[in-house]
Each structure stands twice: as structure tokens, then as C-alpha cells.
GROMACS .gro file of C-alpha atoms in nm:
model
  444
    1UNK     CA    1  -2.111   1.919  -0.542
    2UNK     CA    2  -2.019   1.747  -0.212
    3UNK     CA    3  -2.241   1.785   0.098
    4UNK     CA    4  -2.218   2.103   0.303
    5UNK     CA    5  -2.048   1.920   0.591
    6UNK     CA    6  -1.770   1.807   0.357
    7UNK     CA    7  -1.730   2.159   0.219
    8UNK     CA    8  -1.692   2.300   0.570
    9UNK     CA    9  -1.446   2.027   0.668
   10UNK     CA   10  -1.251   2.102   0.352
   11UNK     CA   11  -1.203   2.464   0.459
   12UNK     CA   12  -1.075   2.353   0.799
   13UNK     CA   13  -0.852   2.088   0.639
   14UNK     CA   14  -0.691   2.340   0.403
   15UNK     CA   15  -0.632   2.587   0.687
   16UNK     CA   16  -0.462   2.327   0.905
   17UNK     CA   17  -0.257   2.184   0.618
   18UNK     CA   18  -0.137   2.527   0.509
   19UNK     CA   19  -0.034   2.612   0.866
   20UNK     CA   20   0.156   2.285   0.899
   21UNK     CA   21   0.334   2.333   0.567
   22UNK     CA   22   0.421   2.694   0.653
   23UNK     CA   23   0.558   2.582   0.990
   24UNK     CA   24   0.767   2.315   0.822
   25UNK     CA   25   0.891   2.565   0.566
   26UNK     CA   26   1.010   2.801   0.841
   27UNK     CA   27   1.217   2.525   1.000
   28UNK     CA   28   1.326   2.354   0.678
   29UNK     CA   29   1.682   2.487   0.673
   30UNK     CA   30   1.759   2.358   1.022
   31UNK     CA   31   1.588   2.022   0.995
   32UNK     CA   32   1.768   1.856   0.704
   33UNK     CA   33   1.856   1.495   0.785
   34UNK     CA   34   1.955   1.187   0.589
   35UNK     CA   35   1.783   0.967   0.848
   36UNK     CA   36   1.462   1.169   0.813
   37UNK     CA   37   1.117   1.117   0.962
   38UNK     CA   38   0.840   0.897   0.824
   39UNK     CA   39   0.551   1.025   1.037
   40UNK     CA   40   0.443   1.324   1.239
   41UNK     CA   41   0.241   1.157   1.514
   42UNK     CA   42   0.250   1.463   1.739
   43UNK     CA   43   0.024   1.651   1.498
   44UNK     CA   44  -0.237   1.374   1.480
   45UNK     CA   45  -0.387   1.381   1.830
   46UNK     CA   46  -0.744   1.335   1.704
   47UNK     CA   47  -0.660   1.038   1.480
   48UNK     CA   48  -0.384   0.839   1.654
   49UNK     CA   49  -0.214   0.561   1.463
   50UNK     CA   50  -0.365   0.222   1.548
   51UNK     CA   51  -0.110  -0.028   1.680
   52UNK     CA   52  -0.020  -0.327   1.466
   53UNK     CA   53  -0.203  -0.649   1.550
   54UNK     CA   54  -0.033  -0.966   1.421
   55UNK     CA   55  -0.342  -1.185   1.466
   56UNK     CA   56  -0.671  -1.257   1.295
   57UNK     CA   57  -0.901  -1.125   1.564
   58UNK     CA   58  -1.232  -1.308   1.576
   59UNK     CA   59  -1.393  -0.984   1.685
   60UNK     CA   60  -1.311  -0.835   1.346
   61UNK     CA   61  -1.495  -1.107   1.156
   62UNK     CA   62  -1.386  -1.381   0.919
   63UNK     CA   63  -1.211  -1.134   0.690
   64UNK     CA   64  -0.979  -0.999   0.961
   65UNK     CA   65  -0.637  -0.874   0.852
   66UNK     CA   66  -0.320  -0.921   1.054
   67UNK     CA   67  -0.069  -0.634   1.061
   68UNK     CA   68   0.297  -0.600   1.147
   69UNK     CA   69   0.541  -0.304   1.155
   70UNK     CA   70   0.893  -0.333   1.014
   71UNK     CA   71   1.200  -0.109   0.978
   72UNK     CA   72   1.404  -0.262   0.694
   73UNK     CA   73   1.672   0.008   0.675
   74UNK     CA   74   1.865   0.088   0.998
   75UNK     CA   75   2.019   0.394   0.834
   76UNK     CA   76   1.690   0.575   0.769
   77UNK     CA   77   1.345   0.617   0.916
   78UNK     CA   78   1.189   0.407   0.638
   79UNK     CA   79   0.897   0.222   0.791
   80UNK     CA   80   0.669  -0.054   0.659
   81UNK     CA   81   0.337  -0.190   0.774
   82UNK     CA   82   0.239  -0.533   0.638
   83UNK     CA   83  -0.126  -0.629   0.594
   84UNK     CA   84  -0.195  -1.002   0.564
   85UNK     CA   85  -0.551  -1.122   0.491
   86UNK     CA   86  -0.644  -1.452   0.650
   87UNK     CA   87  -0.471  -1.704   0.419
   88UNK     CA   88  -0.666  -1.996   0.565
   89UNK     CA   89  -1.015  -1.847   0.536
   90UNK     CA   90  -1.118  -2.103   0.275
   91UNK     CA   91  -0.995  -2.387   0.494
   92UNK     CA   92  -1.193  -2.301   0.806
   93UNK     CA   93  -1.278  -2.624   0.989
   94UNK     CA   94  -1.639  -2.698   1.062
   95UNK     CA   95  -1.757  -2.607   1.410
   96UNK     CA   96  -1.834  -2.901   1.638
   97UNK     CA   97  -2.195  -2.994   1.682
   98UNK     CA   98  -2.379  -2.864   1.985
   99UNK     CA   99  -2.313  -3.080   2.286
  100UNK     CA  100  -2.003  -3.242   2.140
  101UNK     CA  101  -1.721  -3.319   2.381
  102UNK     CA  102  -1.447  -3.199   2.147
  103UNK     CA  103  -1.280  -2.874   2.266
  104UNK     CA  104  -1.316  -2.568   2.045
  105UNK     CA  105  -1.030  -2.524   1.795
  106UNK     CA  106  -0.766  -2.275   1.903
  107UNK     CA  107  -0.709  -2.157   1.546
  108UNK     CA  108  -0.754  -2.257   1.186
  109UNK     CA  109  -0.500  -2.524   1.098
  110UNK     CA  110  -0.243  -2.443   0.832
  111UNK     CA  111  -0.257  -2.791   0.685
  112UNK     CA  112  -0.519  -3.069   0.697
  113UNK     CA  113  -0.517  -3.320   0.978
  114UNK     CA  114  -0.486  -3.694   0.914
  115UNK     CA  115  -0.790  -3.901   0.993
  116UNK     CA  116  -0.768  -4.045   1.345
  117UNK     CA  117  -1.021  -4.165   1.597
  118UNK     CA  118  -1.116  -3.891   1.840
  119UNK     CA  119  -0.928  -3.926   2.164
  120UNK     CA  120  -0.655  -4.148   2.021
  121UNK     CA  121  -0.290  -4.066   2.103
  122UNK     CA  122  -0.216  -4.007   1.733
  123UNK     CA  123  -0.495  -3.751   1.710
  124UNK     CA  124  -0.366  -3.564   2.016
  125UNK     CA  125  -0.011  -3.558   1.879
  126UNK     CA  126  -0.131  -3.439   1.538
  127UNK     CA  127  -0.328  -3.153   1.692
  128UNK     CA  128  -0.033  -3.047   1.906
  129UNK     CA  129   0.208  -3.056   1.608
  130UNK     CA  130  -0.036  -2.853   1.399
  131UNK     CA  131  -0.051  -2.578   1.658
  132UNK     CA  132   0.319  -2.581   1.728
  133UNK     CA  133   0.411  -2.560   1.359
  134UNK     CA  134   0.199  -2.261   1.274
  135UNK     CA  135   0.132  -2.045   1.580
  136UNK     CA  136   0.273  -1.947   1.913
  137UNK     CA  137   0.068  -1.964   2.231
  138UNK     CA  138   0.125  -1.839   2.579
  139UNK     CA  139  -0.017  -2.035   2.869
  140UNK     CA  140  -0.285  -2.215   2.672
  141UNK     CA  141  -0.413  -2.555   2.774
  142UNK     CA  142  -0.675  -2.768   2.593
  143UNK     CA  143  -0.924  -2.690   2.866
  144UNK     CA  144  -0.862  -2.316   2.861
  145UNK     CA  145  -1.063  -2.064   2.663
  146UNK     CA  146  -0.926  -1.978   2.317
  147UNK     CA  147  -0.644  -1.728   2.352
  148UNK     CA  148  -0.458  -1.653   2.032
  149UNK     CA  149  -0.123  -1.485   2.073
  150UNK     CA  150  -0.033  -1.390   1.717
  151UNK     CA  151   0.009  -1.535   1.372
  152UNK     CA  152   0.340  -1.708   1.298
  153UNK     CA  153   0.335  -1.869   0.952
  154UNK     CA  154   0.545  -2.157   0.827
  155UNK     CA  155   0.655  -2.237   0.475
  156UNK     CA  156   0.406  -2.525   0.472
  157UNK     CA  157   0.105  -2.312   0.557
  158UNK     CA  158  -0.133  -2.123   0.336
  159UNK     CA  159  -0.121  -2.022  -0.026
  160UNK     CA  160   0.076  -1.766  -0.221
  161UNK     CA  161  -0.073  -1.419  -0.235
  162UNK     CA  162   0.014  -1.129  -0.466
  163UNK     CA  163   0.191  -0.829  -0.317
  164UNK     CA  164   0.057  -0.473  -0.337
  165UNK     CA  165   0.311  -0.203  -0.249
  166UNK     CA  166   0.116   0.104  -0.132
  167UNK     CA  167   0.239   0.463  -0.099
  168UNK     CA  168   0.028   0.699   0.113
  169UNK     CA  169  -0.062   1.058   0.035
  170UNK     CA  170  -0.009   1.376   0.233
  171UNK     CA  171   0.166   1.626   0.002
  172UNK     CA  172   0.508   1.465   0.068
  173UNK     CA  173   0.524   1.633   0.410
  174UNK     CA  174   0.245   1.471   0.613
  175UNK     CA  175   0.075   1.134   0.646
  176UNK     CA  176   0.212   0.796   0.751
  177UNK     CA  177   0.188   0.431   0.653
  178UNK     CA  178   0.035   0.347   0.991
  179UNK     CA  179  -0.207   0.640   1.018
  180UNK     CA  180  -0.567   0.554   1.105
  181UNK     CA  181  -0.694   0.640   0.756
  182UNK     CA  182  -0.417   0.458   0.570
  183UNK     CA  183  -0.449   0.155   0.797
  184UNK     CA  184  -0.822   0.128   0.724
  185UNK     CA  185  -0.772   0.177   0.350
  186UNK     CA  186  -0.496  -0.086   0.328
  187UNK     CA  187  -0.708  -0.334   0.523
  188UNK     CA  188  -0.987  -0.280   0.273
  189UNK     CA  189  -0.754  -0.330  -0.024
  190UNK     CA  190  -0.601  -0.644   0.132
  191UNK     CA  191  -0.945  -0.799   0.181
  192UNK     CA  192  -1.088  -0.705  -0.156
  193UNK     CA  193  -0.781  -0.802  -0.359
  194UNK     CA  194  -0.690  -1.099  -0.138
  195UNK     CA  195  -0.331  -0.977  -0.138
  196UNK     CA  196  -0.053  -0.885   0.101
  197UNK     CA  197  -0.031  -0.506   0.123
  198UNK     CA  198   0.305  -0.347   0.207
  199UNK     CA  199   0.236   0.013   0.312
  200UNK     CA  200   0.550   0.224   0.275
  201UNK     CA  201   0.628   0.492   0.531
  202UNK     CA  202   0.874   0.688   0.320
  203UNK     CA  203   1.083   0.978   0.446
  204UNK     CA  204   0.895   1.307   0.453
  205UNK     CA  205   0.987   1.658   0.343
  206UNK     CA  206   1.141   1.897   0.427
  207UNK     CA  207   1.377   1.685   0.640
  208UNK     CA  208   1.434   1.460   0.339
  209UNK     CA  209   1.379   1.626   0.004
  210UNK     CA  210   1.365   1.472  -0.342
  211UNK     CA  211   1.469   1.205  -0.427
  212UNK     CA  212   1.456   1.053  -0.074
  213UNK     CA  213   1.091   0.941  -0.084
  214UNK     CA  214   1.126   0.809  -0.438
  215UNK     CA  215   1.443   0.617  -0.351
  216UNK     CA  216   1.265   0.469  -0.049
  217UNK     CA  217   1.009   0.320  -0.286
  218UNK     CA  218   1.281   0.152  -0.492
  219UNK     CA  219   1.451   0.034  -0.172
  220UNK     CA  220   1.132  -0.140  -0.061
  221UNK     CA  221   1.099  -0.319  -0.395
  222UNK     CA  222   1.460  -0.439  -0.371
  223UNK     CA  223   1.400  -0.548  -0.011
  224UNK     CA  224   1.100  -0.760  -0.114
  225UNK     CA  225   1.309  -0.919  -0.390
  226UNK     CA  226   1.585  -0.991  -0.138
  227UNK     CA  227   1.332  -1.150   0.098
  228UNK     CA  228   1.206  -1.377  -0.179
  229UNK     CA  229   1.559  -1.481  -0.279
  230UNK     CA  230   1.662  -1.553   0.081
  231UNK     CA  231   1.352  -1.762   0.139
  232UNK     CA  232   1.402  -1.957  -0.184
  233UNK     CA  233   1.769  -2.017  -0.105
  234UNK     CA  234   1.683  -2.136   0.244
  235UNK     CA  235   1.424  -2.380   0.112
  236UNK     CA  236   1.668  -2.514  -0.147
  237UNK     CA  237   1.943  -2.569   0.108
  238UNK     CA  238   1.697  -2.734   0.347
  239UNK     CA  239   1.594  -2.982   0.078
  240UNK     CA  240   1.956  -3.058  -0.008
  241UNK     CA  241   2.076  -3.102   0.350
  242UNK     CA  242   1.776  -3.288   0.487
  243UNK     CA  243   1.753  -3.231   0.861
  244UNK     CA  244   2.107  -3.111   0.902
  245UNK     CA  245   2.000  -2.763   1.019
  246UNK     CA  246   2.056  -2.582   0.688
  247UNK     CA  247   1.692  -2.476   0.689
  248UNK     CA  248   1.792  -2.192   0.920
  249UNK     CA  249   1.988  -2.021   0.639
  250UNK     CA  250   1.918  -1.648   0.656
  251UNK     CA  251   1.651  -1.702   0.922
  252UNK     CA  252   1.744  -1.381   1.099
  253UNK     CA  253   1.695  -1.183   0.777
  254UNK     CA  254   1.384  -1.345   0.632
  255UNK     CA  255   1.045  -1.189   0.701
  256UNK     CA  256   0.827  -1.496   0.776
  257UNK     CA  257   0.497  -1.358   0.645
  258UNK     CA  258   0.647  -1.280   0.305
  259UNK     CA  259   0.844  -1.605   0.296
  260UNK     CA  260   0.536  -1.813   0.367
  261UNK     CA  261   0.271  -1.631   0.164
  262UNK     CA  262   0.408  -1.372  -0.082
  263UNK     CA  263   0.422  -1.428  -0.456
  264UNK     CA  264   0.663  -1.155  -0.577
  265UNK     CA  265   0.596  -1.242  -0.942
  266UNK     CA  266   0.256  -1.075  -0.897
  267UNK     CA  267   0.347  -0.732  -0.763
  268UNK     CA  268   0.122  -0.426  -0.798
  269UNK     CA  269   0.214  -0.066  -0.713
  270UNK     CA  270  -0.059   0.154  -0.566
  271UNK     CA  271  -0.005   0.523  -0.501
  272UNK     CA  272  -0.238   0.773  -0.336
  273UNK     CA  273  -0.206   1.142  -0.428
  274UNK     CA  274   0.168   1.222  -0.401
  275UNK     CA  275   0.219   0.850  -0.344
  276UNK     CA  276   0.106   0.799  -0.705
  277UNK     CA  277   0.409   1.002  -0.819
  278UNK     CA  278   0.630   0.769  -0.616
  279UNK     CA  279   0.456   0.459  -0.756
  280UNK     CA  280   0.507   0.580  -1.113
  281UNK     CA  281   0.876   0.648  -1.044
  282UNK     CA  282   0.922   0.303  -0.892
  283UNK     CA  283   0.747   0.144  -1.191
  284UNK     CA  284   0.990   0.318  -1.427
  285UNK     CA  285   1.288   0.204  -1.220
  286UNK     CA  286   1.151  -0.152  -1.222
  287UNK     CA  287   1.130  -0.140  -1.601
  288UNK     CA  288   1.489  -0.014  -1.621
  289UNK     CA  289   1.613  -0.279  -1.378
  290UNK     CA  290   1.450  -0.565  -1.567
  291UNK     CA  291   1.573  -0.903  -1.445
  292UNK     CA  292   1.793  -0.742  -1.180
  293UNK     CA  293   1.483  -0.731  -0.960
  294UNK     CA  294   1.400  -1.101  -1.006
  295UNK     CA  295   1.181  -1.255  -0.880
  296UNK     CA  296   0.989  -0.927  -0.849
  297UNK     CA  297   0.763  -0.855  -1.144
  298UNK     CA  298   0.551  -0.541  -1.145
  299UNK     CA  299   0.240  -0.654  -1.331
  300UNK     CA  300   0.032  -0.336  -1.285
  301UNK     CA  301   0.011  -0.004  -1.107
  302UNK     CA  302  -0.279   0.203  -0.972
  303UNK     CA  303  -0.249   0.582  -0.959
  304UNK     CA  304  -0.517   0.736  -0.737
  305UNK     CA  305  -0.565   1.108  -0.809
  306UNK     CA  306  -0.194   1.167  -0.886
  307UNK     CA  307  -0.014   1.476  -0.760
  308UNK     CA  308   0.092   1.572  -1.112
  309UNK     CA  309   0.161   1.933  -1.206
  310UNK     CA  310   0.318   2.125  -1.493
  311UNK     CA  311   0.415   2.472  -1.609
  312UNK     CA  312   0.139   2.497  -1.870
  313UNK     CA  313  -0.195   2.504  -1.683
  314UNK     CA  314  -0.466   2.263  -1.788
  315UNK     CA  315  -0.837   2.335  -1.812
  316UNK     CA  316  -0.909   2.179  -1.473
  317UNK     CA  317  -0.628   2.379  -1.312
  318UNK     CA  318  -0.780   2.703  -1.438
  319UNK     CA  319  -1.134   2.606  -1.341
  320UNK     CA  320  -1.077   2.427  -1.009
  321UNK     CA  321  -0.762   2.590  -0.869
  322UNK     CA  322  -0.938   2.662  -0.539
  323UNK     CA  323  -1.102   2.320  -0.513
  324UNK     CA  324  -1.166   2.110  -0.204
  325UNK     CA  325  -0.901   1.988   0.044
  326UNK     CA  326  -0.593   2.041  -0.175
  327UNK     CA  327  -0.601   2.373  -0.361
  328UNK     CA  328  -0.330   2.479  -0.604
  329UNK     CA  329  -0.155   2.731  -0.378
  330UNK     CA  330  -0.119   2.475  -0.099
  331UNK     CA  331   0.017   2.216  -0.340
  332UNK     CA  332   0.271   2.464  -0.474
  333UNK     CA  333   0.394   2.516  -0.118
  334UNK     CA  334   0.424   2.138  -0.077
  335UNK     CA  335   0.632   2.108  -0.393
  336UNK     CA  336   0.863   2.387  -0.274
  337UNK     CA  337   0.919   2.190   0.046
  338UNK     CA  338   0.981   1.865  -0.139
  339UNK     CA  339   1.203   1.962  -0.432
  340UNK     CA  340   1.567   2.052  -0.361
  341UNK     CA  341   1.632   2.419  -0.294
  342UNK     CA  342   1.715   2.598  -0.616
  343UNK     CA  343   1.557   2.325  -0.831
  344UNK     CA  344   1.190   2.419  -0.800
  345UNK     CA  345   1.007   2.371  -1.129
  346UNK     CA  346   0.660   2.244  -1.205
  347UNK     CA  347   0.810   2.056  -1.498
  348UNK     CA  348   1.046   1.868  -1.269
  349UNK     CA  349   1.042   1.493  -1.355
  350UNK     CA  350   0.891   1.423  -1.013
  351UNK     CA  351   0.596   1.654  -1.084
  352UNK     CA  352   0.526   1.624  -1.456
  353UNK     CA  353   0.507   1.269  -1.600
  354UNK     CA  354   0.505   1.394  -1.957
  355UNK     CA  355   0.838   1.576  -1.966
  356UNK     CA  356   1.061   1.431  -2.242
  357UNK     CA  357   1.350   1.205  -2.148
  358UNK     CA  358   1.204   1.116  -1.808
  359UNK     CA  359   1.281   0.745  -1.827
  360UNK     CA  360   1.213   0.431  -2.028
  361UNK     CA  361   0.971   0.445  -2.324
  362UNK     CA  362   0.608   0.458  -2.218
  363UNK     CA  363   0.535   0.143  -2.418
  364UNK     CA  364   0.736  -0.054  -2.162
  365UNK     CA  365   0.532   0.069  -1.866
  366UNK     CA  366   0.306  -0.179  -1.683
  367UNK     CA  367  -0.075  -0.161  -1.717
  368UNK     CA  368  -0.186   0.151  -1.533
  369UNK     CA  369  -0.525   0.227  -1.379
  370UNK     CA  370  -0.580   0.598  -1.309
  371UNK     CA  371  -0.845   0.710  -1.061
  372UNK     CA  372  -0.952   1.075  -1.076
  373UNK     CA  373  -1.213   1.290  -0.904
  374UNK     CA  374  -1.445   1.524  -1.092
  375UNK     CA  375  -1.370   1.816  -0.854
  376UNK     CA  376  -0.992   1.769  -0.841
  377UNK     CA  377  -0.794   2.042  -1.015
  378UNK     CA  378  -0.509   1.795  -1.093
  379UNK     CA  379  -0.726   1.549  -1.287
  380UNK     CA  380  -0.654   1.671  -1.643
  381UNK     CA  381  -0.282   1.600  -1.629
  382UNK     CA  382  -0.347   1.252  -1.489
  383UNK     CA  383  -0.592   1.186  -1.772
  384UNK     CA  384  -0.341   1.317  -2.027
  385UNK     CA  385  -0.077   1.078  -1.892
  386UNK     CA  386  -0.320   0.790  -1.924
  387UNK     CA  387  -0.397   0.890  -2.282
  388UNK     CA  388  -0.027   0.886  -2.368
  389UNK     CA  389   0.002   0.534  -2.229
  390UNK     CA  390  -0.295   0.417  -2.435
  391UNK     CA  391  -0.138   0.561  -2.751
  392UNK     CA  392   0.145   0.309  -2.714
  393UNK     CA  393  -0.094   0.020  -2.643
  394UNK     CA  394  -0.058   0.010  -2.265
  395UNK     CA  395  -0.375  -0.093  -2.082
  396UNK     CA  396  -0.446   0.239  -1.907
  397UNK     CA  397  -0.813   0.296  -1.824
  398UNK     CA  398  -0.936   0.602  -1.633
  399UNK     CA  399  -1.203   0.591  -1.364
  400UNK     CA  400  -1.355   0.935  -1.298
  401UNK     CA  401  -1.599   0.967  -1.008
  402UNK     CA  402  -1.874   1.226  -1.022
  403UNK     CA  403  -1.894   1.490  -0.746
  404UNK     CA  404  -1.578   1.343  -0.591
  405UNK     CA  405  -1.293   1.541  -0.438
  406UNK     CA  406  -0.920   1.476  -0.408
  407UNK     CA  407  -0.857   1.180  -0.173
  408UNK     CA  408  -1.229   1.092  -0.170
  409UNK     CA  409  -1.148   0.722  -0.116
  410UNK     CA  410  -0.866   0.754   0.136
  411UNK     CA  411  -0.930   1.058   0.357
  412UNK     CA  412  -1.036   0.969   0.712
  413UNK     CA  413  -1.373   1.145   0.703
  414UNK     CA  414  -1.462   0.998   0.362
  415UNK     CA  415  -1.346   0.637   0.403
  416UNK     CA  416  -1.687   0.503   0.502
  417UNK     CA  417  -1.882   0.669   0.222
  418UNK     CA  418  -2.040   0.452  -0.049
  419UNK     CA  419  -1.821   0.623  -0.309
  420UNK     CA  420  -1.502   0.526  -0.125
  421UNK     CA  421  -1.618   0.166  -0.095
  422UNK     CA  422  -1.718   0.155  -0.462
  423UNK     CA  423  -1.379   0.293  -0.567
  424UNK     CA  424  -1.192   0.024  -0.371
  425UNK     CA  425  -1.412  -0.243  -0.527
  426UNK     CA  426  -1.354  -0.104  -0.876
  427UNK     CA  427  -0.978  -0.107  -0.819
  428UNK     CA  428  -0.995  -0.468  -0.700
  429UNK     CA  429  -1.189  -0.574  -1.009
  430UNK     CA  430  -0.926  -0.427  -1.241
  431UNK     CA  431  -0.624  -0.543  -1.040
  432UNK     CA  432  -0.748  -0.902  -1.029
  433UNK     CA  433  -0.711  -0.922  -1.405
  434UNK     CA  434  -0.334  -0.911  -1.353
  435UNK     CA  435  -0.293  -1.093  -1.021
  436UNK     CA  436  -0.545  -1.374  -1.064
  437UNK     CA  437  -0.404  -1.719  -1.131
  438UNK     CA  438  -0.729  -1.821  -1.299
  439UNK     CA  439  -0.694  -1.571  -1.580
  440UNK     CA  440  -1.061  -1.497  -1.629
  441UNK     CA  441  -1.139  -1.220  -1.385
  442UNK     CA  442  -1.382  -0.953  -1.500
  443UNK     CA  443  -1.226  -0.614  -1.557
  444UNK     CA  444  -1.273  -0.285  -1.736
   0.00000   0.00000   0.00000
């Protein structure tokens, strides 16, 4: 059983969530929009969204994560936040000895410097080229204090990192990719997995009902594939044309962080609560698309306490229907807001992963890690889905955490608990089995 403080907060959380969903339900008919909304910042006064910070702040430590906000689709409110762990952490130059005359480095260099005598003209030119090629500065002189204006990668800098596409929770009607809780969770995942995290701010219900959020997930995967193809084409043309300017091919369309550091052949989907339903849908669409998504390859997916439901109640649904944070009645209201009017059914393909004819055969699904909480009433259906995957020889372990509640590893008030940290570390251990280039990572 969780601590008393968590139980009391759960009661308040359910009351506020139910009021918000009821308010949205009352205005649902007049708020339908194809453009949609991807956040409800006005309702989050106590936990404002942190602004993006495209730099590796020294105040945040050596494992700082740079962030950037993007809007890839001008015809919808689809919003992305990129999380880039420091790609040059292993190449940090040694600090100068005490009393040395050399000025402090302005940043970590993206590529090694040639050996020159200190103070020589060649050394000065090399240092200036290094800075110019990998970062932008504003009003910085060698004698000034370090002032870093933001990370701007080049194709020559850093190493290739796997990509984790993350879908936040919030019962399809609340939450955001850039919320304080989701920002902290994605930073943690980026550091632990040493991967670029693309947090997806999909369109919310009831302004955009099913399949808007699910289609947004597929759109993001196609966008990442397009970015990789544009970057590869630009590099190929640059090599063929030498210095004739062809290296600017598609420059206005290419996202530089992904072009410089992303390895789309190692893509992982990670969904939280209702985001797990979206991740599973996107994985199925990726299987159906096959080579049409090249060079994207979904190598694994992580489903954290999925928002699965069904007409036939499971044992946990009967026993824990009034459980913490997300009880069954509130979730039913969320599904009524999300599914198209007149199509409400708990056996809808978006809600029940085990309905027949939902998509490609389960044996073609990627390895799937399922995280469940002991006190979550939706856990049995998630476990049953994992069992079906294992029956067809898909690597599909289940991690169940004792005395845990729904969203125990991602909710703002629970993010700093030892259980939340342990869960993120466990996920990283399993994911590294599929994204590691060494091939000998420990896993479950």
C-alpha cells in the first residue's frame, strides 16, 4: 500500500481529473477541430512547462541534456520536444593545470585538435575553426568568461545515437510532451539509455478524436525517416560535388540534431499509459509498412502501464476498479471522449490489443517490454497481451512493481521516488540489449 500522503494526493488527483474530463465532455461538440490542441497549459498553473534549452548547461552536471521544440506539421498542432544527451561526454578535454596561461575551453570540441605548439598561429586557427564548425557564440572573446549560446551540431561531430520515440500519458485528453513531469522523465531516459528522445505532443481529445493521436504517432515516425533520407542525400551530393555548394541540399528541411547524431536503424517506441496504446499502434503500422519506412527500424517497444481495456472484466478490474489516480469510471469517461461518437466500445482496436483481426500477426511484432504496477486495475490485460506475444516467440518480459500505482514512474509527485528511478534503470537495461552496438548488454 502506498504512503498516506500518496493516497490523499490520489483522491485530489482523481477529483481534478474527473472535473477536467467532465468539462471537456460538455464542450466536446463545439470544439471539434482538425488542427487540434497538443497541450492544455492553462490548466497547469502549479506545474508550468519548462522552456526548451538547446545547450548542455554546466550547472546541470556532466550528464546535461539539451532540448529543442519542433512543429513538423503546419496543418496540425503536432508538437515535438527533442532530448539530446551530451554526445561528446566521453571526449571531454582535460582541464588545464592550476596556474596555466591557457584560457578555459569554451566548449567540448566535436573533433580532436591537431598537435600544435601553444600560442602558434596554427593552434589559434585550429581552435577558432573548431568552435565555428560546431557551435554558435554571441559576443565571446578569448579573454571573456565562458558563455555558451546553444548547441549547433555538424555532420562531423559526435557519434550516432539510437532514437526513442516517447508518447506521454494523460488519458488522451490531458498531458503534454513538454510538461514538467514528462520533460524530467525524458531527460532521465535520454541519460540512462544514451539515446535521443523524441517526445511526441499528439493531438488531444475531444478536439481531435480517434484516430488523430494514433496517426500523429505514425506521422512522427515517417518524419524521422524523411529527416534521415534528406540528410543522407545531402551528404551524398556533397561528396559528389565537392565544394560546389551541393551540401546545402534540403538544408531548410533537415533537423540538424537528428542529421548529426541520430541512428534511425535503432528506433525504440516508448509509451506511457494511453501513450502505450499509441506506441503499440505505431509498432503495428511499422510492421505493415516494412521497407517503406527505411531507414527507420523499430527494434523494440516499451509499454508502461498500458491503457488497455475490454468488455470482459479481468480479475484486477474487479478487484482494483477504484484504485489510485486512475479509477475505472474516470477511464471510461476518457475513452468516451477519445473514441468517435457512436463508436464507443471497450473492445475497440484502440482499447483492446487482443481483439481478432487488429493488424499484422503478433509474431511479427518487435520485442516488447511491459511495465505494470501491482495496484493498477489495468495490469491484467497488459500481462495477457505480453503472454500472447511470448506464445509466438516474441521477447516480451513483464516487470511488475510491488505496491506501485498507475504512472508511478512518470507522475510529477512520484518522479523522484526510488521506485521511479529503479524502473527507469530497469527499462534502460532491457532496451540496451536492442540498441547497443556492442551486442553484449545485460538484460532480463
